[in-house]
Coordinates of C-alpha atoms in Angstrom, one line a residue:
Chain A
M1 CA 55.5 200.0 -3.8
R2 CA 54.0 203.1 -3.7
A3 CA 54.8 205.5 -6.6
L4 CA 53.7 209.0 -7.5
L5 CA 54.6 210.4 -10.9
I6 CA 54.1 214.1 -11.5
G7 CA 53.8 215.3 -14.7
Y8 CA 54.3 219.0 -14.9
G9 CA 54.3 221.9 -17.5
N10 CA 52.1 224.3 -19.5
P11 CA 49.8 222.2 -21.9
G12 CA 49.4 225.4 -23.5
R13 CA 53.2 226.2 -24.6
G14 CA 54.4 223.8 -27.3
D15 CA 56.7 221.7 -25.8
D16 CA 56.4 222.2 -22.3
A17 CA 53.5 220.2 -22.5
L18 CA 55.9 217.0 -22.7
G19 CA 55.5 216.6 -18.9
P20 CA 51.8 216.7 -18.6
A21 CA 51.2 214.9 -22.0
F22 CA 53.6 211.8 -20.3
A23 CA 51.7 211.7 -17.4
E24 CA 48.3 211.3 -18.7
A25 CA 49.8 208.4 -21.2
I26 CA 51.1 206.5 -18.3
D27 CA 48.1 207.1 -16.2
A28 CA 46.0 205.7 -19.0
L29 CA 47.7 202.2 -18.5
G30 CA 46.5 202.0 -15.1
V31 CA 49.4 200.6 -13.2
E32 CA 48.5 199.2 -9.8
G33 CA 50.0 201.1 -7.0
L34 CA 50.9 204.2 -9.3
K35 CA 49.2 207.6 -8.4
V36 CA 49.7 210.1 -11.2
E37 CA 49.0 213.7 -11.1
V38 CA 49.1 216.6 -13.7
D39 CA 50.2 220.0 -12.9
F40 CA 51.6 223.3 -14.3
Q41 CA 54.7 223.3 -12.2
L42 CA 56.1 221.5 -9.1
N43 CA 55.6 223.2 -6.1
V44 CA 56.8 223.3 -2.2
E45 CA 53.7 221.7 -0.8
D46 CA 54.2 218.7 -3.1
A47 CA 56.8 217.7 -0.4
Y48 CA 53.8 217.0 2.0
D49 CA 52.7 214.4 -0.3
M50 CA 56.2 212.5 -0.5
K51 CA 55.8 210.6 2.9
S52 CA 53.0 208.8 1.5
Y53 CA 55.2 207.1 -1.2
D54 CA 58.2 204.8 -1.7
L55 CA 59.4 206.7 -5.0
A56 CA 58.4 209.7 -7.0
I57 CA 58.8 210.4 -10.7
F58 CA 59.1 213.8 -11.9
A59 CA 58.2 214.2 -15.3
D60 CA 59.2 217.3 -17.0
A61 CA 60.3 218.9 -20.5
A62 CA 63.8 219.3 -20.5
V63 CA 65.5 222.5 -22.7
K64 CA 69.0 220.8 -23.2
G65 CA 70.6 217.6 -22.5
A66 CA 70.1 213.9 -23.8
E67 CA 67.9 212.9 -26.8
P68 CA 65.2 211.6 -26.9
F69 CA 64.9 212.0 -22.9
F70 CA 67.1 211.5 -19.9
W71 CA 66.2 209.3 -16.9
R72 CA 68.1 209.5 -13.4
E73 CA 67.6 209.4 -9.8
V74 CA 68.0 212.6 -8.2
Q75 CA 68.8 213.0 -4.7
P76 CA 67.6 215.7 -2.1
V77 CA 69.7 219.1 -2.2
D78 CA 69.5 221.0 0.3
T79 CA 71.3 223.9 -0.8
V80 CA 69.4 224.7 -4.1
S81 CA 68.1 227.6 -4.5
F82 CA 64.1 228.0 -5.4
S83 CA 64.4 230.1 -8.7
S84 CA 60.9 231.5 -8.7
H85 CA 57.2 230.3 -7.6
A86 CA 58.2 226.9 -9.0
A87 CA 60.3 224.3 -6.8
S88 CA 62.9 221.6 -8.5
P89 CA 62.5 218.2 -7.8
E90 CA 66.0 217.9 -5.8
G91 CA 64.4 220.8 -3.6
V92 CA 60.9 219.0 -3.1
L93 CA 62.8 215.8 -2.0
A94 CA 64.8 217.4 0.4
L95 CA 61.8 219.3 2.1
A96 CA 60.1 215.8 2.0
K97 CA 62.8 214.2 3.9
R98 CA 63.8 217.4 6.2
L99 CA 60.4 218.2 7.1
F100 CA 58.3 215.0 7.0
D101 CA 61.0 212.5 7.3
A102 CA 60.0 210.8 4.0
K103 CA 61.6 207.7 2.7
I104 CA 61.6 208.0 -0.9
R105 CA 63.5 207.8 -3.9
G106 CA 63.2 210.2 -6.7
F107 CA 63.6 210.0 -10.5
V108 CA 63.5 212.5 -13.2
M109 CA 62.1 211.7 -16.5
G110 CA 63.3 214.7 -18.8
I111 CA 62.0 214.8 -22.2
R112 CA 63.8 216.9 -24.4
G113 CA 61.8 219.5 -25.9
Y114 CA 62.5 222.1 -28.4
E115 CA 60.1 225.1 -28.7
F116 CA 58.2 226.7 -25.9
D117 CA 57.5 230.1 -26.7
E118 CA 54.5 230.3 -29.0
F119 CA 51.3 229.6 -26.9
G120 CA 48.9 227.3 -28.6
A121 CA 51.7 225.3 -30.3
P122 CA 51.5 221.7 -30.7
L123 CA 54.1 219.4 -29.8
T124 CA 56.9 219.7 -32.2
P125 CA 57.2 216.5 -34.2
R126 CA 60.6 216.1 -32.7
A127 CA 59.1 216.1 -28.9
Q128 CA 56.4 214.0 -30.1
E129 CA 58.6 211.3 -31.2
N130 CA 60.8 212.0 -28.0
L131 CA 57.7 211.3 -25.9
R132 CA 56.8 208.3 -27.7
Q133 CA 60.2 206.8 -27.1
A134 CA 59.8 207.9 -23.4
I135 CA 56.4 206.6 -22.8
A136 CA 57.4 202.9 -24.2
F137 CA 60.7 203.3 -21.8
M138 CA 58.3 203.8 -18.7
A139 CA 55.8 201.5 -19.9
A140 CA 58.7 198.6 -19.8
R141 CA 60.1 199.5 -16.4
L142 CA 56.7 199.5 -14.9
R143 CA 55.7 195.9 -16.5
A144 CA 59.2 194.8 -14.5
G145 CA 57.8 196.4 -11.4
E146 CA 59.8 197.8 -8.6
G147 CA 63.2 196.8 -9.8
G148 CA 62.6 197.9 -13.1
L149 CA 61.8 201.8 -11.7
T150 CA 64.8 201.7 -10.1
A151 CA 67.6 200.1 -12.1
P152 CA 70.2 202.1 -13.8
A153 CA 69.2 203.9 -16.9
Chain B
M1 CA 83.7 255.9 -14.8
P2 CA 80.2 255.1 -15.6
K3 CA 79.2 251.4 -15.3
T4 CA 76.5 249.2 -16.1
I5 CA 75.6 246.2 -13.4
T6 CA 73.2 243.7 -15.0
I7 CA 71.3 241.2 -12.7
N8 CA 69.7 238.4 -15.0
P9 CA 67.4 237.0 -14.3
V10 CA 66.1 237.9 -11.2
T11 CA 65.5 234.3 -8.9
R12 CA 62.7 233.5 -6.9
I13 CA 60.1 235.5 -8.9
E14 CA 58.1 234.3 -12.0
G15 CA 59.2 234.5 -15.6
H16 CA 62.4 235.7 -17.1
A17 CA 64.0 239.0 -16.3
K18 CA 66.9 241.1 -15.7
I19 CA 68.1 244.1 -13.9
T20 CA 70.4 246.7 -15.2
L21 CA 71.8 249.2 -12.8
H22 CA 74.0 252.2 -14.4
A23 CA 76.4 254.1 -12.1
G24 CA 77.9 257.2 -12.6
D25 CA 81.3 258.6 -12.2
D26 CA 81.1 259.1 -8.8
G27 CA 80.1 255.2 -8.5
K28 CA 76.3 256.0 -7.3
I29 CA 73.5 254.0 -8.8
Q30 CA 71.8 256.7 -11.2
K31 CA 69.4 254.4 -12.9
A32 CA 67.7 251.1 -13.1
F33 CA 65.8 249.0 -15.3
F34 CA 63.9 246.1 -15.2
H35 CA 64.0 244.1 -18.3
V36 CA 61.2 242.0 -18.9
N37 CA 60.5 239.7 -21.7
E38 CA 57.0 239.4 -21.2
F39 CA 55.0 236.6 -23.3
R40 CA 52.5 238.9 -25.7
G41 CA 51.5 235.9 -28.2
F42 CA 48.5 234.9 -26.0
E43 CA 46.1 237.9 -26.8
K44 CA 46.8 237.2 -30.3
F45 CA 46.3 233.2 -29.9
C46 CA 43.0 233.9 -28.6
E47 CA 41.3 236.1 -31.8
G48 CA 39.0 233.8 -33.4
R49 CA 38.0 231.6 -30.6
L50 CA 34.6 231.8 -29.4
Y51 CA 34.4 234.1 -26.1
T52 CA 32.7 231.5 -23.9
E53 CA 36.3 229.1 -24.4
M54 CA 38.1 231.9 -22.7
P55 CA 37.5 231.1 -19.0
T56 CA 38.8 227.7 -19.7
I57 CA 41.8 228.8 -22.0
T58 CA 42.9 231.5 -19.9
P59 CA 44.1 230.0 -16.7
R60 CA 46.7 228.4 -19.2
I61 CA 48.4 232.0 -19.0
C62 CA 49.7 231.4 -16.0
G63 CA 50.5 228.7 -13.4
I64 CA 51.0 231.0 -10.5
C65 CA 47.5 232.6 -10.9
P66 CA 45.0 230.7 -12.9
T67 CA 42.1 231.3 -10.9
S68 CA 42.4 235.2 -11.3
H69 CA 42.5 234.9 -15.0
S70 CA 39.7 232.3 -15.3
M71 CA 37.4 234.9 -13.1
A72 CA 38.4 238.1 -15.1
S73 CA 37.3 236.1 -17.9
A74 CA 34.1 234.8 -16.8
K75 CA 33.2 238.4 -15.8
A76 CA 33.9 239.6 -19.1
C77 CA 31.8 236.5 -20.5
D78 CA 28.7 237.6 -18.3
H79 CA 29.4 241.3 -19.6
I80 CA 29.0 240.0 -23.0
Q81 CA 26.0 237.9 -22.1
R82 CA 24.6 240.8 -19.8
I83 CA 23.9 238.3 -17.1
Q84 CA 24.4 237.9 -13.4
P85 CA 25.7 234.8 -11.7
T86 CA 23.2 233.1 -9.5
P87 CA 23.8 234.0 -5.8
T88 CA 25.2 231.0 -5.1
G89 CA 27.3 231.1 -8.1
I90 CA 28.8 234.1 -6.9
L91 CA 29.5 232.7 -3.3
L92 CA 31.4 230.0 -5.0
R93 CA 33.3 232.3 -6.8
R94 CA 34.2 234.2 -3.9
L95 CA 35.2 231.1 -2.2
V96 CA 37.6 229.9 -4.8
Q97 CA 39.2 233.5 -5.3
A98 CA 39.9 233.6 -1.3
G99 CA 41.1 230.0 -1.5
Q100 CA 43.6 231.4 -4.1
M101 CA 44.5 234.6 -2.4
L102 CA 45.3 232.3 0.7
S103 CA 47.5 230.0 -1.1
S104 CA 49.5 232.5 -3.2
H105 CA 50.0 234.9 -0.2
A106 CA 51.4 232.0 1.7
L107 CA 53.7 230.9 -0.9
S108 CA 55.1 234.5 -1.2
F109 CA 55.5 235.2 2.2
F110 CA 56.9 231.6 3.8
H111 CA 59.0 230.4 0.9
L112 CA 60.0 233.1 -1.2
S113 CA 60.0 236.4 1.0
S114 CA 60.5 235.2 4.8
P115 CA 64.0 233.5 4.3
D116 CA 65.2 237.0 3.7
M117 CA 64.0 238.3 6.9
L118 CA 64.4 235.5 9.2
L119 CA 67.9 234.1 8.1
G120 CA 69.0 237.7 7.3
F121 CA 70.0 239.5 3.8
D122 CA 73.4 238.6 4.2
A123 CA 73.1 234.9 4.8
D124 CA 74.6 232.4 2.8
P125 CA 72.7 232.3 -0.3
A126 CA 72.8 228.7 -0.6
K127 CA 70.7 228.6 2.6
R128 CA 68.6 231.7 2.0
N129 CA 65.7 230.1 1.0
V130 CA 62.9 228.1 2.0
L131 CA 65.3 225.1 2.7
G132 CA 67.2 227.2 5.1
L133 CA 64.0 228.1 6.5
A134 CA 63.4 224.7 6.8
E135 CA 66.2 223.9 8.7
K136 CA 66.1 227.0 11.0
D137 CA 62.4 226.6 12.0
P138 CA 61.1 223.4 10.5
A139 CA 57.6 224.0 12.4
L140 CA 57.2 227.3 10.8
A141 CA 57.9 225.7 7.2
I142 CA 55.5 223.2 7.9
K143 CA 53.0 226.0 8.9
G144 CA 53.6 227.5 5.5
I145 CA 53.2 224.3 3.4
R146 CA 50.0 223.3 5.3
L147 CA 48.7 226.9 4.8
R148 CA 49.5 227.0 1.0
K149 CA 47.8 223.2 0.5
I150 CA 44.6 224.5 2.4
G151 CA 44.3 227.1 0.1
Q152 CA 44.7 225.1 -2.7
E153 CA 42.2 222.7 -1.5
V154 CA 39.5 225.1 -1.8
S155 CA 39.4 225.1 -5.6
E156 CA 40.6 221.3 -5.8
R157 CA 37.5 220.2 -3.7
L158 CA 35.1 222.1 -5.9
T159 CA 36.6 221.8 -9.4
G160 CA 38.7 218.6 -8.6
K161 CA 42.0 220.4 -9.8
K162 CA 44.6 222.1 -7.8
I163 CA 45.9 224.6 -10.1
H164 CA 44.1 224.3 -13.8
V165 CA 40.5 225.9 -12.3
L166 CA 38.1 224.7 -14.7
G167 CA 34.8 225.2 -12.8
V168 CA 34.4 229.0 -13.4
V169 CA 32.1 229.6 -16.3
P170 CA 29.7 232.3 -17.6
G171 CA 26.9 232.8 -15.4
G172 CA 28.6 231.4 -12.2
M173 CA 30.4 227.9 -11.7
A174 CA 30.3 224.7 -13.2
F175 CA 30.5 222.6 -10.0
A176 CA 28.4 222.6 -6.8
L177 CA 30.1 222.3 -3.6
S178 CA 29.2 219.0 -1.6
E179 CA 28.7 218.8 2.1
A180 CA 31.4 217.0 2.8
D181 CA 33.8 218.8 1.1
R182 CA 32.2 222.2 2.8
V183 CA 32.6 220.3 6.2
A184 CA 36.4 219.0 5.2
L185 CA 37.5 222.5 4.4
L186 CA 35.6 224.2 7.3
E187 CA 37.6 221.7 9.7
Q188 CA 40.8 223.2 8.5
M189 CA 40.4 226.8 8.9
P190 CA 40.9 227.3 12.6
E191 CA 44.6 225.6 11.5
A192 CA 44.8 228.7 8.9
L193 CA 43.7 231.0 10.8
A194 CA 46.2 230.4 13.5
T195 CA 49.1 230.4 10.9
C196 CA 48.1 233.7 9.4
Q197 CA 48.3 235.3 12.7
A198 CA 51.6 233.5 13.5
A199 CA 52.7 234.7 10.3
L200 CA 51.6 238.3 11.0
G201 CA 53.3 238.3 14.7
I202 CA 56.7 237.3 13.0
L203 CA 56.5 240.1 10.4
K204 CA 55.5 242.5 13.1
G205 CA 58.5 241.4 15.1
Y206 CA 60.5 241.9 12.1
I207 CA 59.6 245.3 11.2
S208 CA 59.7 246.3 15.1
A209 CA 63.4 245.2 15.6
N210 CA 64.3 246.6 11.8
K211 CA 61.9 249.6 11.5
K212 CA 64.9 252.1 10.2
M213 CA 65.7 249.6 7.5
V214 CA 61.7 248.8 6.6
D215 CA 60.9 252.4 6.8
T216 CA 63.8 253.1 4.1
F217 CA 63.7 250.3 2.0
A218 CA 62.3 251.3 -1.5
M219 CA 60.7 254.4 0.3
F220 CA 58.5 256.2 -2.1
Q221 CA 54.9 257.6 -2.6
T222 CA 52.5 256.9 -5.2
P223 CA 48.9 256.9 -5.6
Y224 CA 47.1 253.2 -5.5
L225 CA 44.7 251.2 -6.8
G226 CA 42.3 248.5 -5.8
T227 CA 38.9 247.3 -5.8
V228 CA 36.5 248.1 -2.6
D229 CA 32.7 247.4 -2.1
K230 CA 29.9 249.8 -2.0
D231 CA 31.0 250.8 1.5
G232 CA 34.6 251.4 0.9
A233 CA 35.8 247.9 2.3
L234 CA 38.5 245.5 0.5
D235 CA 37.0 243.2 -1.9
F236 CA 38.9 240.5 -4.0
Y237 CA 35.7 239.8 -6.2
D238 CA 34.1 242.8 -7.2
G239 CA 33.4 246.1 -6.8
T240 CA 34.2 249.9 -7.6
L241 CA 37.9 250.7 -8.8
R242 CA 39.3 253.1 -6.3
W243 CA 42.4 255.4 -7.1
V244 CA 43.6 257.1 -3.9
N245 CA 46.2 259.8 -3.8
P246 CA 49.5 259.4 -1.4
D247 CA 47.8 261.3 1.3
G248 CA 44.7 259.0 1.3
S249 CA 42.2 261.5 -0.3
L250 CA 40.1 260.2 -3.3
L251 CA 41.6 260.6 -6.7
Q252 CA 39.1 258.6 -8.8
D253 CA 36.0 256.5 -8.5
A254 CA 35.1 254.3 -11.6
Q255 CA 33.5 251.2 -12.9
V256 CA 35.2 248.6 -14.8
W257 CA 33.8 249.2 -18.0
E258 CA 35.3 253.2 -17.8
Y259 CA 38.8 251.5 -17.3
Q260 CA 40.3 252.9 -20.6
K261 CA 39.1 256.4 -19.5
Y262 CA 41.4 256.3 -16.4
I263 CA 44.4 253.8 -17.3
A264 CA 46.9 254.4 -20.6
E265 CA 49.8 252.5 -21.3
R266 CA 53.1 253.3 -22.8
S267 CA 55.7 251.0 -24.1
M268 CA 59.6 251.6 -23.2
D269 CA 62.3 250.8 -25.1
F270 CA 64.2 248.6 -22.3
T271 CA 61.3 246.2 -21.5
Y272 CA 58.3 244.1 -23.3
L273 CA 56.1 245.3 -20.5
K274 CA 54.1 248.2 -21.0
Y275 CA 54.2 251.2 -18.3
P276 CA 50.4 252.1 -17.4
Y277 CA 49.5 255.1 -15.7
F278 CA 46.7 256.8 -14.8
K279 CA 45.6 259.0 -17.6
P280 CA 44.2 261.9 -16.0
L281 CA 47.9 262.4 -14.2
G282 CA 49.6 262.2 -17.2
F283 CA 52.7 259.8 -17.7
D284 CA 55.5 261.8 -15.8
K285 CA 53.0 261.8 -12.5
G286 CA 50.5 259.1 -13.2
F287 CA 52.2 255.8 -12.3
Y288 CA 50.2 254.1 -9.3
Q289 CA 50.9 250.8 -7.3
V290 CA 48.3 247.8 -7.2
G291 CA 48.3 244.7 -5.4
T292 CA 48.5 244.1 -1.8
L293 CA 49.6 247.6 -0.7
G294 CA 47.4 249.0 -3.0
R295 CA 44.4 247.4 -2.1
V296 CA 45.0 248.0 1.7
N297 CA 45.6 251.4 1.1
V298 CA 42.4 252.4 -0.9
A299 CA 39.7 250.3 1.5
S300 CA 38.2 252.1 4.3
H301 CA 37.9 249.0 6.2
I302 CA 38.0 245.2 6.0
R303 CA 34.8 243.2 6.8
T304 CA 36.2 240.5 8.5
P305 CA 36.9 241.1 12.5
L306 CA 40.5 239.7 12.6
A307 CA 41.4 241.2 9.6
Q308 CA 40.1 244.6 10.3
K309 CA 42.0 244.5 13.9
E310 CA 45.1 244.0 11.8
F311 CA 44.0 246.7 9.1
V312 CA 43.6 249.5 11.7
E313 CA 46.9 248.7 13.2
F314 CA 48.4 248.9 10.1
R315 CA 47.1 251.9 8.8
S316 CA 47.9 253.6 12.4
L317 CA 51.5 253.7 11.1
N318 CA 50.8 256.4 9.2
G319 CA 48.1 258.0 11.1
G320 CA 45.4 255.9 9.2
K321 CA 46.5 257.2 6.0
P322 CA 48.1 255.1 3.3
V323 CA 50.9 253.4 4.2
H324 CA 54.3 253.9 1.9
G325 CA 57.2 251.8 1.1
A326 CA 57.8 248.9 -0.9
F327 CA 58.6 246.4 2.4
Y328 CA 54.9 247.1 3.5
H329 CA 53.7 245.3 0.6
H330 CA 54.6 242.2 2.7
Y331 CA 52.4 243.9 5.8
A332 CA 49.4 244.1 3.7
R333 CA 49.8 240.5 2.3
L334 CA 49.6 239.3 5.7
V335 CA 46.5 241.5 6.4
E336 CA 44.8 240.2 3.2
M337 CA 46.1 236.5 4.0
L338 CA 44.2 236.6 7.4
H339 CA 41.2 238.3 5.8
A340 CA 41.1 235.4 2.6
A341 CA 41.4 232.7 5.5
E342 CA 38.2 234.4 7.5
E343 CA 36.8 235.0 4.3
V344 CA 37.0 231.2 3.5
Q345 CA 35.5 230.5 6.8
R346 CA 33.0 232.7 6.3
L347 CA 31.5 231.7 2.9
L348 CA 31.5 228.0 4.0
E349 CA 29.3 228.8 6.9
D350 CA 27.0 230.6 4.5
P351 CA 24.1 227.7 4.2
R352 CA 23.6 229.1 0.3
I353 CA 27.4 227.8 -0.5
T354 CA 26.1 224.3 -1.0
G355 CA 23.0 225.3 -3.0
K356 CA 22.8 223.7 -6.8
D357 CA 21.5 226.6 -8.7
I358 CA 25.0 227.2 -9.4
Q359 CA 24.9 228.9 -13.1
A360 CA 22.7 231.3 -15.0
R361 CA 22.4 230.5 -18.5
G362 CA 22.6 233.0 -21.1
H363 CA 23.8 233.6 -24.7
R364 CA 25.5 236.8 -26.4
N365 CA 23.5 240.0 -25.8
G366 CA 26.7 242.2 -26.5
L367 CA 29.6 242.8 -28.7
E368 CA 31.7 243.7 -25.7
G369 CA 32.8 242.4 -22.3
I370 CA 35.1 243.6 -20.0
G371 CA 35.7 241.9 -16.6
H372 CA 38.0 242.5 -13.6
T373 CA 39.0 240.8 -10.6
E374 CA 41.8 241.3 -7.8
A375 CA 44.4 238.8 -8.7
P376 CA 47.0 238.6 -5.8
R377 CA 49.0 240.7 -7.4
G378 CA 46.7 243.5 -8.1
T379 CA 43.8 244.4 -10.2
L380 CA 43.2 242.2 -13.4
F381 CA 41.4 243.1 -16.6
H382 CA 40.1 241.3 -19.4
H383 CA 38.6 242.9 -22.2
Y384 CA 37.0 241.1 -25.3
K385 CA 35.3 242.2 -28.3
V386 CA 33.4 239.5 -30.3
D387 CA 31.4 239.2 -33.6
E388 CA 27.9 238.3 -34.1
T389 CA 28.7 234.6 -34.0
G390 CA 30.5 235.1 -30.9
A391 CA 34.2 234.8 -32.1
L392 CA 36.7 236.8 -30.4
T393 CA 37.9 239.9 -32.4
K394 CA 40.0 241.8 -30.0
V395 CA 41.6 240.6 -26.6
N396 CA 43.0 243.0 -24.4
L397 CA 44.5 241.7 -20.7
L398 CA 46.0 244.2 -18.4
I399 CA 47.8 242.5 -16.1
A400 CA 48.3 243.3 -12.1
T401 CA 52.2 243.0 -12.8
G402 CA 52.3 245.3 -15.6
Q403 CA 50.7 247.8 -13.6
N404 CA 53.2 247.6 -10.8
N405 CA 56.1 247.6 -13.6
P406 CA 56.9 251.2 -12.9
A407 CA 56.9 250.9 -9.1
M408 CA 59.3 247.8 -9.3
N409 CA 61.4 250.0 -11.6
Q410 CA 61.4 252.8 -8.7
A411 CA 61.8 250.4 -6.0
I412 CA 65.0 248.8 -7.6
L413 CA 66.4 252.2 -8.2
E414 CA 65.8 253.1 -4.6
V415 CA 67.5 250.2 -2.9
A416 CA 70.2 250.2 -5.7
K417 CA 71.0 254.0 -4.5
Q418 CA 71.1 252.7 -0.8
Y419 CA 73.0 249.4 -1.2
V420 CA 74.8 249.1 -4.3
D421 CA 78.4 251.3 -4.5
G422 CA 78.6 250.8 -8.3
N423 CA 82.1 249.2 -8.0
K424 CA 80.8 245.5 -6.9
V425 CA 77.5 244.1 -6.1
T426 CA 77.9 242.2 -2.9
E427 CA 75.7 239.2 -2.0
G428 CA 73.8 241.3 0.6
A429 CA 73.0 244.2 -2.0
L430 CA 72.2 241.8 -4.8
N431 CA 69.5 240.1 -2.7
R432 CA 68.1 243.3 -1.6
V433 CA 67.8 244.7 -5.1
E434 CA 65.8 241.5 -5.9
H435 CA 64.0 241.6 -2.6
A436 CA 62.8 245.2 -4.1
I437 CA 61.0 243.2 -6.5
R438 CA 59.9 240.2 -4.6
C439 CA 58.2 242.7 -2.4
Y440 CA 55.6 242.9 -5.4
D441 CA 55.3 239.1 -5.7
P442 CA 55.2 239.9 -9.5
C443 CA 54.5 237.1 -12.3
L444 CA 56.0 237.8 -15.3
S445 CA 53.3 235.9 -17.5
C446 CA 55.7 233.2 -18.3
S447 CA 54.5 229.8 -17.0
T448 CA 57.2 227.9 -19.3
H449 CA 59.7 226.6 -17.0
A450 CA 61.2 223.5 -18.4
Y451 CA 63.7 221.7 -16.7
G452 CA 67.4 223.3 -16.7
R453 CA 66.4 227.0 -16.4
M454 CA 66.4 229.7 -13.9
P455 CA 70.2 230.7 -13.2
L456 CA 71.1 233.7 -11.6
D457 CA 73.8 235.8 -13.8
V458 CA 75.0 239.2 -12.7
E459 CA 77.2 240.8 -14.7
L460 CA 79.1 244.2 -14.1
Q461 CA 79.9 246.0 -17.4
G462 CA 82.4 249.3 -18.0
P463 CA 81.5 252.2 -20.2
G464 CA 83.2 250.2 -22.9
G465 CA 80.9 247.2 -22.3
E466 CA 83.7 245.4 -20.9
V467 CA 82.9 242.7 -18.1
L468 CA 84.1 243.8 -14.7
D469 CA 82.3 241.7 -12.3
H470 CA 80.7 238.6 -13.1
Q471 CA 78.7 236.2 -10.9
V472 CA 76.4 233.1 -11.6
R473 CA 74.5 231.6 -8.9
G474 CA 71.4 228.8 -8.9

């Protein structure tokens, strides 16, 4: 299985750094077949790379939702409206399938964050704990192989 | 009965913002305000840090144009050290700058603005986006994505990063360009040039078919600001600050270290984004436009042949004088996009581009440094003051979107007057108001984007604050 993990967020904006921090921690595990990328945000051109993978993991900070994190499969959504220069996981998957005939499943790792406004602020303690649990969850799934990654949360 | 219509936030632009429209008793829009919650903590955050850290830190301000911040920052550091980058260092900086311009303009046109044109302002909003474009014209959508990737690959191959440009440093660049990377980039330029020309063909066709709408869409005249080289040609990287009057006559030439002599800012009570203006004309008459239309209107010519041909055609729309109207930002953007592609190719064909003498070394020789560059959205200034240890004591960033803030407010007002009747905001009218802002492709200094944000909330309020109409999408 070829998998792509994109951790995105601004590492200089408090808990927005959760996505990059998660990606870097997973990258350090050196999992075979897993390509890890870090970016400020998800972009439409990320759809181009999807055709080379079987599975995509989108890791981002979540401003609301379950604590410490949520893990769920996302479906391509044709009707999603891109809200800014950045894209959404659903939209990127839809573009990848429509334009590049990508045969890929997508999952979101949404790690709950709390503070996003102060530039230069480190991860909040609660976000750090959420990150720790998210990494442990993902490491266990990666050890279990493809079946672990795609198993229900 | 006066009413207030609030659009919050604006979709498909960066950051968080809302629009309030105020209608009079006759239902006509009388005032328009673009509220921006700009993040202003960055300058304070930097104080006390070493100035040499700034080219690495400043790209974190924004995930949209990090190269420009890094570039303006490095140039401010050059100034503090009183050094000039090496010739190869300057060529590489120009290369990264042109690559960013290419990718940024490609995103703006293909993914943010062209759906409005190709699918129609009144099309189903669920389809009026890049996915709708992919459905209608997949080949064009792929071209747009490919062009964006090519532009980003310039910095990726040079610095190893797509977005976080870490290679721009005081005195030049930290990384040299390998011959293999030079060749790999050069091989993609014919495709990039063809896509730029195809985009221009599409836009010119649209304008030709919708000339009356385009000519009246947020039509108003202002002075313009951009950077030109010693011969008056468009220059993305460096040169003279030039303001021209609406009729094209020279208003002012200035060097970057004089910017405070000509630009002042005023705080407004409805937005955190200040109102910059050309100081000699005063606040009431001094607002000007930067960015694509600003640059193409102040330049006397463009140095690359294909873009020069398009430049002449563009300026012929107004007899060789500056072209006015917010919609023409799109046209100017595509002329620039073509120039950026040509510039990348020209630089890659320069044998000095793979030179190894990429950075001049220096140390602090002054207590103040000012750097500027042309970001995709317009002229960007970084101004630093340091103490004798090199620690920053004051940081001032004058961003392009801020300088276009008065023009964006004016554009919203003009479009709202034309398309909003004050009783109900139709989808088509709403999107035209938003499109007036998209013409400027603003970035609102907010690169926090965490999962779950960015709905569109539209609220119509009566004089007592009662909600008369409320729409949510996204």
